[in-house]
Coordinates of C-alpha atoms and ligand atoms in Angstrom, one line a residue:
M4 CA 0.0 0.0 0.0
N5 CA 1.3 3.4 -0.9
F6 CA -0.1 6.5 0.7
D7 CA 1.8 8.9 -1.5
L8 CA 0.6 10.4 -4.8
S9 CA 2.3 9.0 -7.9
D10 CA 5.0 11.0 -9.6
E11 CA 2.6 11.8 -12.4
H12 CA 0.0 13.1 -9.9
K13 CA 2.6 15.1 -8.1
A14 CA 3.8 16.7 -11.4
F15 CA 0.1 17.5 -12.3
R16 CA -0.5 19.0 -8.9
E17 CA 2.6 21.3 -9.3
A18 CA 1.5 22.3 -12.8
V19 CA -2.0 23.3 -11.6
R20 CA -0.5 25.1 -8.6
G21 CA 1.8 27.0 -10.9
F22 CA -1.2 28.0 -13.0
A23 CA -3.3 29.1 -10.0
Q24 CA -0.4 31.1 -8.6
R25 CA 0.2 32.9 -11.8
H26 CA -3.4 33.5 -12.8
L27 CA -5.8 33.2 -9.8
R28 CA -4.0 34.2 -6.6
D29 CA -4.5 37.9 -7.4
G30 CA -8.2 38.7 -7.1
A31 CA -9.1 35.7 -5.0
L32 CA -10.8 37.9 -2.4
R33 CA -12.7 39.9 -5.0
R34 CA -13.9 36.7 -6.8
A35 CA -15.2 35.2 -3.5
H36 CA -17.6 38.1 -3.0
D37 CA -18.9 38.2 -6.6
S38 CA -22.1 36.1 -7.1
E39 CA -21.5 36.3 -10.9
H40 CA -19.9 33.1 -12.4
P41 CA -16.2 33.8 -13.1
W42 CA -16.4 33.3 -16.9
D43 CA -12.9 34.7 -17.4
V44 CA -11.6 32.0 -15.1
A45 CA -13.6 29.4 -16.9
K46 CA -12.2 30.3 -20.3
L47 CA -8.7 30.4 -18.8
M48 CA -9.2 26.9 -17.3
A49 CA -10.5 25.6 -20.6
R50 CA -7.3 26.7 -22.3
Q51 CA -5.3 25.1 -19.6
G52 CA -7.1 21.7 -19.9
L53 CA -8.8 21.9 -16.5
L54 CA -12.3 21.4 -17.7
G55 CA -13.4 17.9 -18.8
I56 CA -10.5 16.3 -17.0
T57 CA -12.3 13.0 -16.7
I58 CA -14.2 13.2 -20.0
P59 CA -12.9 11.0 -22.8
E60 CA -10.7 12.8 -25.4
R61 CA -13.1 11.7 -28.2
D62 CA -15.7 14.0 -26.5
G63 CA -13.3 16.9 -26.2
G64 CA -12.1 16.1 -22.6
Q65 CA -8.7 15.3 -21.2
G66 CA -9.2 11.5 -20.7
G67 CA -7.9 11.8 -17.1
S68 CA -9.0 10.1 -13.9
L69 CA -11.3 11.3 -11.1
M70 CA -8.2 11.5 -8.9
D71 CA -6.7 14.1 -11.4
A72 CA -9.9 16.2 -11.1
V73 CA -9.7 16.0 -7.3
I74 CA -6.1 17.1 -7.4
A75 CA -7.0 20.0 -9.6
I76 CA -9.7 21.2 -7.1
E77 CA -7.2 21.0 -4.3
A78 CA -4.4 22.8 -6.2
I79 CA -6.8 25.6 -7.3
S80 CA -8.4 26.0 -3.9
E81 CA -5.0 26.7 -2.4
F82 CA -4.8 30.0 -4.2
C83 CA -8.4 30.9 -5.1
P84 CA -11.2 29.0 -3.4
R85 CA -13.9 30.6 -5.5
S86 CA -12.3 29.3 -8.7
A87 CA -12.6 25.7 -7.4
D88 CA -16.3 26.1 -8.2
V89 CA -15.3 26.4 -11.9
V90 CA -13.4 23.1 -11.7
Q91 CA -16.5 21.6 -10.0
A92 CA -18.9 22.8 -12.7
G93 CA -16.5 21.8 -15.5
N94 CA -15.7 18.3 -14.2
F95 CA -17.9 16.9 -11.5
G96 CA -21.6 17.8 -11.8
A97 CA -24.2 17.4 -14.4
I98 CA -21.5 17.7 -17.1
R99 CA -20.2 14.3 -16.1
V100 CA -23.7 12.8 -16.5
L101 CA -24.1 14.4 -19.9
A102 CA -20.7 13.0 -21.0
E103 CA -21.6 9.6 -19.8
Y104 CA -25.1 9.1 -20.9
G105 CA -25.7 11.9 -23.5
T106 CA -26.0 11.1 -27.2
D107 CA -23.3 12.3 -29.7
D108 CA -25.7 15.0 -30.8
Q109 CA -26.3 16.2 -27.3
K110 CA -22.6 16.4 -26.7
R111 CA -22.0 18.3 -29.9
R112 CA -24.7 20.8 -29.0
Y113 CA -23.9 21.3 -25.3
L114 CA -20.8 19.7 -24.1
Q115 CA -18.4 21.5 -26.4
R116 CA -19.6 24.9 -25.2
L117 CA -19.2 23.7 -21.5
L118 CA -15.7 22.5 -22.1
A119 CA -14.8 25.8 -23.7
G120 CA -15.8 27.6 -20.5
E121 CA -18.5 29.4 -22.4
G122 CA -21.5 27.8 -20.7
V123 CA -22.6 26.0 -17.6
I124 CA -25.0 23.1 -17.0
C125 CA -26.9 22.9 -13.8
V126 CA -28.7 20.0 -12.2
A127 CA -32.4 20.7 -11.4
M128 CA -33.4 18.0 -9.1
T129 CA -34.7 19.4 -5.8
E130 CA -38.4 20.5 -5.5
A131 CA -40.1 22.3 -2.7
E132 CA -41.7 19.0 -1.6
A133 CA -38.9 16.7 -2.7
G134 CA -35.5 17.5 -1.0
S135 CA -33.9 14.6 0.8
A136 CA -36.8 12.5 -0.4
V137 CA -35.9 13.4 -4.0
T138 CA -37.7 10.4 -5.5
D139 CA -40.9 12.2 -4.5
L140 CA -40.3 14.7 -7.3
K141 CA -43.4 15.6 -9.2
T142 CA -42.0 17.4 -12.3
S143 CA -43.7 15.4 -15.1
A144 CA -42.7 14.5 -18.6
T145 CA -45.9 13.7 -20.6
P146 CA -45.6 12.3 -24.1
D147 CA -46.5 14.8 -26.9
G148 CA -45.8 13.5 -30.4
A149 CA -42.2 12.3 -30.4
G150 CA -41.2 14.5 -27.5
Y151 CA -42.5 15.5 -24.0
R152 CA -44.3 18.3 -22.2
I153 CA -42.6 19.2 -19.0
N154 CA -44.5 20.6 -16.0
G155 CA -43.2 21.3 -12.6
E156 CA -41.1 23.5 -10.3
K157 CA -37.5 23.3 -9.2
V158 CA -35.8 25.1 -6.3
F159 CA -32.2 25.7 -4.9
T160 CA -30.5 25.1 -8.3
T161 CA -26.9 26.1 -8.1
H162 CA -26.0 28.1 -11.3
G163 CA -29.7 28.3 -12.0
P164 CA -29.8 32.0 -12.8
Y165 CA -27.2 31.9 -15.6
A166 CA -26.8 28.2 -16.7
N167 CA -27.6 27.8 -20.4
V168 CA -28.9 24.3 -20.0
M169 CA -30.5 22.5 -17.1
L170 CA -30.2 18.7 -16.6
T171 CA -33.7 18.4 -15.2
Y172 CA -35.0 15.3 -13.3
A173 CA -38.5 14.5 -14.4
R174 CA -41.1 11.8 -14.0
F175 CA -42.0 9.8 -17.0
G176 CA -44.1 7.3 -14.9
P177 CA -44.8 6.4 -11.3
G178 CA -42.3 5.4 -8.6
V179 CA -38.5 5.5 -8.6
G180 CA -38.5 3.6 -11.9
G181 CA -40.4 6.4 -13.5
I182 CA -37.7 9.0 -13.1
G183 CA -35.4 10.1 -15.9
S184 CA -33.8 13.3 -17.1
V185 CA -34.0 15.8 -19.9
L186 CA -32.0 18.8 -21.1
I187 CA -33.9 22.1 -21.0
E188 CA -32.5 25.4 -22.2
R189 CA -33.0 28.1 -19.7
G190 CA -34.5 30.5 -22.2
A191 CA -36.8 27.9 -23.8
E192 CA -40.6 28.6 -24.2
G193 CA -42.5 27.5 -21.1
V194 CA -39.5 28.0 -18.8
K195 CA -39.9 30.8 -16.2
Q196 CA -37.6 31.8 -13.4
G197 CA -38.4 33.8 -10.2
R198 CA -36.4 36.5 -8.6
P199 CA -32.8 35.4 -7.6
S200 CA -32.4 34.6 -3.9
M201 CA -29.1 34.2 -2.1
F202 CA -27.7 31.2 -0.2
L203 CA -25.5 32.0 2.8
N204 CA -22.5 31.1 0.6
G205 CA -23.2 34.2 -1.6
E206 CA -24.4 32.1 -4.6
E207 CA -27.7 32.9 -6.2
W208 CA -30.4 30.4 -6.9
V209 CA -33.8 30.8 -8.4
T210 CA -37.1 28.9 -8.6
T211 CA -37.7 27.6 -12.1
W212 CA -41.2 26.8 -13.4
F213 CA -41.8 24.5 -16.4
D214 CA -45.2 25.3 -17.9
N215 CA -45.8 22.8 -20.7
A216 CA -42.2 23.3 -21.9
Y217 CA -41.6 21.1 -24.9
V218 CA -38.6 18.8 -25.0
G219 CA -37.9 17.0 -28.2
P220 CA -36.7 13.4 -28.2
E221 CA -33.2 14.7 -29.0
N222 CA -33.0 16.2 -25.5
V223 CA -33.9 13.2 -23.4
V224 CA -30.8 12.0 -21.6
L225 CA -32.3 9.1 -19.5
K226 CA -35.8 7.9 -19.8
E227 CA -37.7 6.0 -17.1
G228 CA -35.4 3.6 -15.3
G229 CA -32.6 6.2 -15.5
F230 CA -32.6 7.2 -11.8
K231 CA -30.0 4.8 -10.6
K232 CA -27.6 5.9 -13.4
Q233 CA -28.2 9.5 -12.5
I234 CA -27.4 8.9 -8.9
A235 CA -24.2 7.0 -9.9
G236 CA -23.2 10.1 -11.8
F237 CA -24.3 12.3 -8.9
N238 CA -21.7 10.5 -6.8
V239 CA -19.1 12.2 -8.9
E240 CA -20.7 15.5 -8.0
R241 CA -20.5 14.5 -4.3
I242 CA -16.8 13.8 -4.7
G243 CA -16.2 17.3 -6.0
N244 CA -18.3 18.7 -3.1
T245 CA -16.2 16.5 -0.7
A246 CA -12.9 17.7 -2.2
R247 CA -13.9 21.4 -1.9
S248 CA -15.0 20.9 1.7
L249 CA -11.7 19.5 2.6
A250 CA -9.7 22.0 0.5
F251 CA -11.5 25.0 1.9
G252 CA -11.0 23.6 5.5
R253 CA -7.3 23.3 4.6
Y254 CA -7.3 26.9 3.2
A255 CA -8.7 28.2 6.5
Y256 CA -6.3 26.1 8.5
E257 CA -3.3 27.4 6.6
T258 CA -4.5 31.0 6.9
A259 CA -4.9 30.6 10.7
R260 CA -1.5 28.8 10.9
Q261 CA 0.2 31.8 9.3
W262 CA -1.7 34.2 11.5
A263 CA -0.7 32.2 14.7
M264 CA 2.9 32.5 13.7
Q265 CA 2.9 36.3 13.6
R266 CA 0.1 37.6 15.8
R267 CA 1.2 38.4 19.4
Q268 CA -1.0 38.7 22.5
F269 CA 0.2 38.9 26.1
G270 CA 3.7 39.4 24.6
R271 CA 3.7 35.9 23.0
L272 CA 2.9 34.5 19.6
L273 CA -0.5 32.8 19.4
C274 CA 1.1 29.6 18.3
E275 CA 2.8 29.4 21.7
F276 CA -0.5 29.0 23.6
Q277 CA -1.3 25.4 24.2
G278 CA -5.0 26.0 24.0
L279 CA -4.5 27.0 20.3
Q280 CA -1.9 24.3 19.6
W281 CA -4.4 21.6 20.4
K282 CA -6.9 23.2 18.1
F283 CA -4.3 23.0 15.3
A284 CA -3.5 19.4 16.2
E285 CA -7.2 18.4 16.0
M286 CA -7.6 20.2 12.7
K287 CA -4.5 18.5 11.3
V288 CA -5.8 15.1 12.3
K289 CA -9.2 15.8 10.6
L290 CA -7.6 17.1 7.4
D291 CA -5.3 14.1 7.1
A292 CA -8.0 11.6 7.9
G293 CA -10.4 13.2 5.4
Q294 CA -7.6 13.2 2.8
L295 CA -7.3 9.5 3.0
L296 CA -11.1 8.9 2.7
L297 CA -11.4 11.3 -0.2
Y298 CA -8.4 9.7 -2.1
R299 CA -9.7 6.2 -1.4
A300 CA -13.1 7.0 -3.0
A301 CA -11.5 8.9 -5.9
A302 CA -8.6 6.4 -6.6
N303 CA -11.0 3.4 -6.5
A304 CA -13.2 5.1 -9.0
D305 CA -10.4 5.7 -11.5
R306 CA -12.2 6.7 -14.7
G307 CA -15.5 5.3 -13.8
F308 CA -18.0 6.4 -11.1
P309 CA -17.0 6.1 -7.4
S310 CA -18.7 3.6 -5.1
A311 CA -21.8 5.0 -3.3
E312 CA -20.6 3.8 0.1
E313 CA -17.0 5.1 -0.2
T314 CA -18.4 8.4 -1.5
A315 CA -20.9 8.7 1.4
I316 CA -18.2 8.0 4.0
A317 CA -15.8 10.5 2.4
K318 CA -18.4 13.2 2.0
A319 CA -19.9 12.8 5.5
Y320 CA -16.5 13.0 7.1
C321 CA -15.0 15.8 4.9
N322 CA -18.1 18.0 5.0
Q323 CA -17.9 18.0 8.8
A324 CA -14.1 18.2 8.9
G325 CA -13.9 21.1 6.5
F326 CA -16.6 23.0 8.4
D327 CA -14.9 22.3 11.8
C328 CA -11.5 23.5 10.5
C329 CA -13.1 26.8 9.1
N330 CA -14.9 27.3 12.4
E331 CA -11.8 26.7 14.5
A332 CA -9.6 28.8 12.1
M333 CA -12.1 31.7 12.6
Q334 CA -11.9 31.3 16.4
I335 CA -8.1 31.3 16.3
M336 CA -8.1 34.5 14.2
G337 CA -10.4 36.3 16.6
G338 CA -12.1 39.4 15.1
M339 CA -10.0 39.3 12.0
G340 CA -11.3 35.8 11.2
Y341 CA -14.8 37.1 11.3
T342 CA -14.2 39.9 8.8
Q343 CA -14.0 39.8 5.0
E344 CA -10.3 40.8 5.1
T345 CA -9.4 37.1 4.6
L346 CA -11.3 34.2 3.0
V347 CA -11.8 32.2 6.3
E348 CA -15.4 33.5 6.7
Y349 CA -16.1 32.7 3.0
C350 CA -14.7 29.1 3.4
F351 CA -16.8 28.8 6.5
R352 CA -20.0 29.8 4.7
K353 CA -19.3 27.6 1.7
C354 CA -18.5 24.5 3.9
R355 CA -21.7 25.0 5.8
G356 CA -23.7 24.6 2.6
W357 CA -22.1 21.4 1.6
M358 CA -23.3 19.8 4.8
I359 CA -26.8 20.1 3.2
A360 CA -26.2 20.1 -0.5
G361 CA -25.6 17.0 -2.6
G362 CA -26.9 14.7 0.1
S363 CA -27.1 16.1 3.7
L364 CA -24.9 14.6 6.5
E365 CA -27.9 12.7 7.8
I366 CA -28.9 11.2 4.5
L367 CA -25.2 10.1 3.9
K368 CA -25.2 8.5 7.4
N369 CA -28.4 6.6 6.5
R370 CA -26.5 5.3 3.4
I371 CA -23.5 4.3 5.5
A372 CA -25.7 2.5 7.9
E373 CA -27.2 0.5 5.0
G374 CA -23.7 -0.7 4.2
I375 CA -23.0 -1.6 7.8
F376 CA -26.1 -3.7 8.2
E377 CA -26.2 -4.9 4.6
R378 CA -29.9 -4.0 4.3
Q379 CA -32.0 -1.1 3.3
F380 CA -33.9 0.9 5.8
S381 CA -37.0 2.6 4.4
Q382 CA -37.3 6.1 5.7
R383 CA -41.0 6.1 4.9
P384 CA -43.8 5.4 7.4
P385 CA -45.2 1.9 7.3
R386 CA -47.9 1.5 4.7
N387 CA -50.7 1.0 7.3
A388 CA -49.4 3.8 9.6
D389 CA -52.6 5.7 9.4
A390 CA -54.9 2.7 9.6
Ligands
FAD418 C1 -25.7 25.3 -1.2 C2 -26.7 24.5 -1.8 C3 -26.6 24.1 -3.2 C4 -27.6 23.3 -3.7 N1 -27.6 23.1 -5.1 C5 -28.5 22.3 -5.6 C6 -28.5 22.1 -7.0 O1 -27.6 22.5 -7.8 N2 -29.5 21.3 -7.6 C7 -30.5 20.8 -6.8 O2 -31.4 20.1 -7.4 N3 -30.6 21.0 -5.5 C8 -29.6 21.7 -4.9 N4 -29.6 22.0 -3.5 C9 -30.7 21.4 -2.7 C10 -30.3 20.3 -1.8 O3 -30.0 19.1 -2.6 C11 -31.3 20.1 -0.7 O4 -31.3 21.2 0.0 C12 -31.0 18.8 0.1 O5 -31.3 17.6 -0.7 C13 -31.9 18.8 1.3 O6 -33.3 18.9 1.0 P1 -34.2 20.0 1.8 O7 -33.4 21.3 1.7 O8 -35.5 20.0 1.2 O9 -34.2 19.6 3.3 P2 -35.2 18.4 3.9 O10 -35.2 17.3 3.0 O11 -36.4 19.1 4.3 O12 -34.4 18.0 5.2 C14 -34.4 18.9 6.4 C15 -33.5 18.2 7.4 O13 -34.0 16.9 7.8 C16 -33.0 15.9 7.6 N5 -33.6 14.7 7.1 C17 -34.5 14.5 6.0 N6 -34.8 13.2 5.9 C18 -34.1 12.6 6.8 C19 -34.0 11.2 7.2 N7 -34.6 10.2 6.5 N8 -33.2 10.8 8.2 C20 -32.5 11.8 8.9 N9 -32.6 13.1 8.6 C21 -33.4 13.5 7.6 C22 -32.0 16.5 6.5 O14 -30.8 15.9 6.6 C23 -32.1 18.0 6.9 O15 -31.1 18.2 8.0 C24 -28.7 22.8 -2.9 C25 -28.7 23.1 -1.5 C26 -27.7 23.9 -1.0 C27 -27.8 24.2 0.5

């Protein structure tokens, strides 16, 4: 067993670090407080080969592994946490589902633009009454000629206000087996969006309504029976979310470490107080442990999709560890940590969101428990509960 990155991975990490240092370090603070998508960064990353890292070369990607994409997120986050969102959007989310299950025609019409950093695809899954219980979603796809009419409402969609295309989960029939997904352009007829609202992390989301929006057969990604495949693809999204949690926790830790080595109180450096040293020791243990869980899930996935169980374990741990490190870093930095003079408060706000998004901590723990006991535990009331 080797706990080190391979020479190839190390070289890749250094190359991405160099890129981030040259192009992204300046302006990191400004970018973090701008709710606009950083399109300039996306185009720069496209030229650098940092979008579509895991997507096959025949589809315009780099043909790399999930581990490469995780390393890219880590290296970018070191210098500009906000830019790590661009790595996420260009590698981990709905883009990966499109690359895996989309037709050649869909890839030609949408993927190329995404890989050029000129567009973003979002995943519209959550509904007001279907959050953790996502399989309760009601957005319907009703046959109309060769295509479908989409009716329903989606909430909390990251990138929703500016994405050019939405990977929309819709119901073709009853039950889990009836769920599939379609590509809907944001500006299409029958698509309406509400006023943007803001998450704590500074990102905007909107409610999107589909009112008899027509989707031709050419825009169906997965028909009924596609839900399991979608969730397999969604585990890739979860790995990106996991990697950012840990990387942002590490960013906050490193900021606080530098602070503790130069800030004096009572005539001593902060790093000389044992009460703070123990905080650093606990943070370091969490970051190292999280790193191993994240790399296990990513390395075992190689080019394919990561295992649901390893992903759930890594995400549950790293979401909490990342948040705890940001929280402690803020405490160590006192008033300064609570201001917008550094990115610690930004990392704190971002990490808090990932404990809910992409499968909340509780839902992940439910999944882990299923692995432990080798059985499924229905979260629904017994059928005759009201009888
Ligand atoms: C920052 C952010 C970005 C997001 N981006 C997107 C996106 O791009 N696309 C998209 O479709 N959605 C997105 N979401 C929505 C996200 O997927 C949901 O918020 C999440 O699934 C939880 O659903 P909910 O908010 O309805 O909470 P609820 O499902 O109402 O849950 C409320 C609480 O109850 C707990 N809970 C629920 N069921 C159980 C159970 N069985 N056992 C134990 N505890 C339980 C939950 O863990 C949570 O703590 C985003 C959310 C956030 C915060």
